[in-house]
């Protein structure tokens, strides 16, 4: 099973994170299947490769809680769900 999770990079006390698609059996710093984003909590910057993220989500990848929060803030889930029509009463 594949997960979208954070991989720590940077130096001591100045962590930055890559958002990666990785097998659940691999360790946190293990080899990723693909890098799909970047998150810097200090500068509050986020870069997301939305087509790659949507590809993995459609294939059944599960985001971790933190990655899901980052994707919600960036509104990446809007592109995943088709637009719903309103029901008439």
Short mmCIF file of N, CA and C in Angstrom, two decimals:
data_model
loop_
_atom_site.label_atom_id
_atom_site.label_comp_id
_atom_site.label_asym_id
_atom_site.label_seq_id
_atom_site.Cartn_x
_atom_site.Cartn_y
_atom_site.Cartn_z
N UNK A 1 0.84 -1.18 0.00
CA UNK A 1 0.00 0.00 0.00
C UNK A 1 0.88 1.24 0.00
N UNK A 2 0.44 2.25 -0.68
CA UNK A 2 1.20 3.50 -0.82
C UNK A 2 0.57 4.56 0.07
N UNK A 3 1.42 5.37 0.69
CA UNK A 3 0.96 6.50 1.50
C UNK A 3 1.62 7.77 1.01
N UNK A 4 0.92 8.88 1.17
CA UNK A 4 1.51 10.20 0.96
C UNK A 4 1.89 10.70 2.34
N UNK A 5 3.18 10.90 2.56
CA UNK A 5 3.63 11.34 3.88
C UNK A 5 4.81 12.28 3.78
N UNK A 6 5.19 12.84 4.92
CA UNK A 6 6.28 13.82 4.97
C UNK A 6 7.61 13.11 5.16
N UNK A 7 8.62 13.63 4.47
CA UNK A 7 9.99 13.14 4.61
C UNK A 7 10.83 14.32 5.05
N UNK A 8 11.48 14.20 6.19
CA UNK A 8 12.22 15.32 6.77
C UNK A 8 13.52 15.58 6.01
N UNK A 9 13.76 16.86 5.73
CA UNK A 9 15.00 17.32 5.10
C UNK A 9 15.46 18.55 5.86
N UNK A 10 16.51 19.17 5.42
CA UNK A 10 16.98 20.39 6.07
C UNK A 10 18.04 20.08 7.11
N UNK A 11 18.28 21.05 7.98
CA UNK A 11 19.32 20.87 9.00
C UNK A 11 18.69 20.88 10.39
N UNK A 12 19.53 20.79 11.40
CA UNK A 12 19.04 20.79 12.77
C UNK A 12 18.26 22.06 13.07
N UNK A 13 17.14 21.89 13.75
CA UNK A 13 16.29 22.99 14.18
C UNK A 13 15.68 23.80 13.03
N UNK A 14 15.91 23.43 11.79
CA UNK A 14 15.34 24.13 10.63
C UNK A 14 14.82 23.09 9.64
N UNK A 15 13.88 22.32 10.08
CA UNK A 15 13.37 21.23 9.26
C UNK A 15 12.49 21.76 8.13
N UNK A 16 12.65 21.17 6.97
CA UNK A 16 11.73 21.33 5.86
C UNK A 16 11.33 19.91 5.47
N UNK A 17 10.20 19.79 4.83
CA UNK A 17 9.67 18.46 4.53
C UNK A 17 9.34 18.33 3.06
N UNK A 18 9.62 17.15 2.52
CA UNK A 18 9.14 16.79 1.20
C UNK A 18 7.90 15.94 1.37
N UNK A 19 6.94 16.16 0.53
CA UNK A 19 5.76 15.31 0.51
C UNK A 19 6.03 14.24 -0.54
N UNK A 20 6.04 12.99 -0.11
CA UNK A 20 6.43 11.90 -0.99
C UNK A 20 5.36 10.81 -1.00
N UNK A 21 5.33 10.08 -2.10
CA UNK A 21 4.54 8.86 -2.19
C UNK A 21 5.52 7.73 -1.88
N UNK A 22 5.21 6.94 -0.85
CA UNK A 22 6.15 5.94 -0.38
C UNK A 22 5.38 4.71 0.08
N UNK A 23 6.02 3.55 -0.02
CA UNK A 23 5.41 2.31 0.45
C UNK A 23 5.32 2.35 1.97
N UNK A 24 4.25 1.83 2.54
CA UNK A 24 4.04 1.92 3.99
C UNK A 24 5.08 1.13 4.77
N UNK A 25 5.71 0.15 4.16
CA UNK A 25 6.69 -0.67 4.88
C UNK A 25 8.06 -0.01 4.94
N UNK A 26 8.27 1.07 4.19
CA UNK A 26 9.56 1.77 4.20
C UNK A 26 9.63 2.71 5.39
N UNK A 27 10.85 2.98 5.84
CA UNK A 27 11.03 3.92 6.94
C UNK A 27 10.81 5.35 6.45
N UNK A 28 10.78 6.28 7.38
CA UNK A 28 10.46 7.67 7.05
C UNK A 28 11.45 8.25 6.04
N UNK A 29 12.72 7.96 6.22
CA UNK A 29 13.74 8.50 5.32
C UNK A 29 14.07 7.54 4.19
N UNK A 30 13.24 6.54 3.97
CA UNK A 30 13.49 5.55 2.94
C UNK A 30 13.31 6.10 1.54
N UNK A 31 13.52 5.23 0.58
CA UNK A 31 13.42 5.63 -0.81
C UNK A 31 11.96 5.82 -1.21
N UNK A 32 11.68 6.97 -1.76
CA UNK A 32 10.31 7.32 -2.13
C UNK A 32 10.02 6.86 -3.55
N UNK A 33 8.77 6.56 -3.82
CA UNK A 33 8.35 6.25 -5.18
C UNK A 33 8.41 7.50 -6.05
N UNK A 34 7.95 8.62 -5.47
CA UNK A 34 7.97 9.88 -6.20
C UNK A 34 7.82 11.04 -5.23
N UNK A 35 8.52 12.13 -5.51
CA UNK A 35 8.37 13.36 -4.73
C UNK A 35 7.22 14.15 -5.34
N UNK A 36 6.24 14.48 -4.52
CA UNK A 36 5.05 15.14 -5.06
C UNK A 36 4.82 16.52 -4.46
N UNK A 37 5.69 16.97 -3.57
CA UNK A 37 5.49 18.29 -3.00
C UNK A 37 6.57 18.66 -2.01
N UNK A 38 6.42 19.85 -1.44
CA UNK A 38 7.40 20.43 -0.54
C UNK A 38 6.66 21.28 0.47
N UNK A 39 7.08 21.22 1.73
CA UNK A 39 6.43 22.01 2.78
C UNK A 39 7.49 22.57 3.72
N UNK A 40 7.47 23.89 3.89
CA UNK A 40 8.39 24.56 4.81
C UNK A 40 7.56 25.22 5.91
N UNK A 41 7.53 24.62 7.11
CA UNK A 41 6.69 25.18 8.18
C UNK A 41 7.21 26.50 8.73
N UNK A 42 8.50 26.78 8.58
CA UNK A 42 9.07 28.01 9.12
C UNK A 42 8.63 29.21 8.27
N UNK A 43 8.77 29.09 6.95
CA UNK A 43 8.36 30.17 6.05
C UNK A 43 6.90 30.03 5.63
N UNK A 44 6.27 28.94 6.04
CA UNK A 44 4.88 28.65 5.70
C UNK A 44 4.68 28.62 4.18
N UNK A 45 5.61 27.94 3.49
CA UNK A 45 5.53 27.79 2.04
C UNK A 45 5.15 26.36 1.70
N UNK A 46 4.37 26.21 0.66
CA UNK A 46 3.96 24.89 0.20
C UNK A 46 4.02 24.87 -1.31
N UNK A 47 4.61 23.80 -1.86
CA UNK A 47 4.58 23.56 -3.29
C UNK A 47 4.01 22.16 -3.49
N UNK A 48 2.99 22.04 -4.32
CA UNK A 48 2.37 20.75 -4.56
C UNK A 48 2.32 20.47 -6.06
N UNK A 49 2.69 19.26 -6.43
CA UNK A 49 2.52 18.79 -7.80
C UNK A 49 1.14 18.12 -7.84
N UNK A 50 0.11 18.92 -8.07
CA UNK A 50 -1.27 18.46 -7.93
C UNK A 50 -1.60 17.29 -8.86
N UNK A 51 -1.19 17.30 -10.14
CA UNK A 51 -1.51 16.13 -10.98
C UNK A 51 -0.91 14.83 -10.44
N UNK A 52 0.30 14.89 -9.91
CA UNK A 52 0.92 13.68 -9.35
C UNK A 52 0.19 13.23 -8.09
N UNK A 53 -0.22 14.18 -7.25
CA UNK A 53 -0.94 13.84 -6.03
C UNK A 53 -2.28 13.21 -6.37
N UNK A 54 -3.00 13.79 -7.33
CA UNK A 54 -4.29 13.24 -7.72
C UNK A 54 -4.13 11.85 -8.34
N UNK A 55 -3.05 11.64 -9.08
CA UNK A 55 -2.78 10.32 -9.65
C UNK A 55 -2.66 9.26 -8.55
N UNK A 56 -1.87 9.56 -7.52
CA UNK A 56 -1.69 8.59 -6.44
C UNK A 56 -2.96 8.40 -5.62
N UNK A 57 -3.72 9.47 -5.40
CA UNK A 57 -4.97 9.34 -4.66
C UNK A 57 -5.99 8.49 -5.42
N UNK A 58 -6.03 8.65 -6.74
CA UNK A 58 -6.95 7.84 -7.55
C UNK A 58 -6.54 6.38 -7.56
N UNK A 59 -5.25 6.11 -7.41
CA UNK A 59 -4.76 4.73 -7.38
C UNK A 59 -4.93 4.09 -6.01
N UNK A 60 -5.39 4.87 -5.01
CA UNK A 60 -5.67 4.30 -3.70
C UNK A 60 -4.69 4.67 -2.61
N UNK A 61 -3.80 5.62 -2.86
CA UNK A 61 -2.85 6.04 -1.83
C UNK A 61 -3.60 6.77 -0.71
N UNK A 62 -3.15 6.57 0.52
CA UNK A 62 -3.76 7.20 1.68
C UNK A 62 -2.83 8.28 2.21
N UNK A 63 -3.29 9.53 2.33
CA UNK A 63 -2.44 10.56 2.93
C UNK A 63 -2.46 10.44 4.45
N UNK A 64 -1.34 10.79 5.08
CA UNK A 64 -1.31 10.84 6.54
C UNK A 64 -2.12 12.06 6.99
N UNK A 65 -2.36 12.16 8.28
CA UNK A 65 -3.17 13.26 8.79
C UNK A 65 -2.59 14.62 8.48
N UNK A 66 -1.29 14.77 8.67
CA UNK A 66 -0.64 16.06 8.42
C UNK A 66 -0.67 16.41 6.94
N UNK A 67 -0.40 15.44 6.09
CA UNK A 67 -0.43 15.70 4.65
C UNK A 67 -1.85 16.03 4.20
N UNK A 68 -2.82 15.36 4.78
CA UNK A 68 -4.21 15.66 4.44
C UNK A 68 -4.57 17.10 4.82
N UNK A 69 -4.09 17.56 5.97
CA UNK A 69 -4.33 18.95 6.37
C UNK A 69 -3.68 19.93 5.40
N UNK A 70 -2.46 19.63 4.96
CA UNK A 70 -1.76 20.49 4.01
C UNK A 70 -2.52 20.54 2.69
N UNK A 71 -3.01 19.38 2.23
CA UNK A 71 -3.76 19.34 0.98
C UNK A 71 -5.09 20.09 1.10
N UNK A 72 -5.72 20.02 2.26
CA UNK A 72 -6.97 20.75 2.47
C UNK A 72 -6.74 22.26 2.41
N UNK A 73 -5.67 22.72 3.04
CA UNK A 73 -5.36 24.16 3.01
C UNK A 73 -5.09 24.63 1.59
N UNK A 74 -4.44 23.78 0.80
CA UNK A 74 -4.13 24.15 -0.58
C UNK A 74 -5.30 23.88 -1.52
N UNK A 75 -6.39 23.32 -0.99
CA UNK A 75 -7.59 23.03 -1.76
C UNK A 75 -7.31 22.09 -2.93
N UNK A 76 -6.47 21.09 -2.71
CA UNK A 76 -6.16 20.12 -3.75
C UNK A 76 -7.28 19.11 -3.93
N UNK A 77 -8.13 18.94 -2.92
CA UNK A 77 -9.21 17.96 -3.02
C UNK A 77 -10.35 18.44 -3.90
N UNK A 78 -10.42 19.74 -4.18
CA UNK A 78 -11.48 20.25 -5.04
C UNK A 78 -11.38 19.66 -6.44
N UNK A 79 -10.17 19.41 -6.89
CA UNK A 79 -9.98 18.88 -8.23
C UNK A 79 -10.27 17.39 -8.29
N UNK A 80 -10.24 16.72 -7.15
CA UNK A 80 -10.46 15.27 -7.12
C UNK A 80 -11.94 14.94 -7.24
N UNK A 81 -12.78 15.68 -6.56
CA UNK A 81 -14.21 15.40 -6.54
C UNK A 81 -14.91 16.06 -7.72
N UNK A 82 -15.76 15.30 -8.41
CA UNK A 82 -16.54 15.94 -9.48
C UNK A 82 -17.58 16.88 -8.88
N UNK A 83 -17.96 17.84 -9.64
CA UNK A 83 -18.94 18.81 -9.14
C UNK A 83 -20.30 18.12 -8.98
N UNK A 84 -20.91 18.35 -7.85
CA UNK A 84 -22.20 17.74 -7.57
C UNK A 84 -23.31 18.69 -7.99
N UNK A 85 -24.36 18.10 -8.53
CA UNK A 85 -25.51 18.92 -8.90
C UNK A 85 -26.45 18.99 -7.70
N UNK A 86 -27.15 20.08 -7.60
CA UNK A 86 -28.07 20.24 -6.48
C UNK A 86 -29.37 19.51 -6.77
N UNK A 87 -29.91 18.89 -5.76
CA UNK A 87 -31.17 18.17 -5.90
C UNK A 87 -32.33 19.15 -5.75
N UNK A 88 -33.32 18.97 -6.58
CA UNK A 88 -34.51 19.81 -6.50
C UNK A 88 -35.54 19.11 -5.64
N UNK A 89 -36.25 19.88 -4.86
CA UNK A 89 -37.28 19.30 -3.99
C UNK A 89 -38.64 19.36 -4.63
#
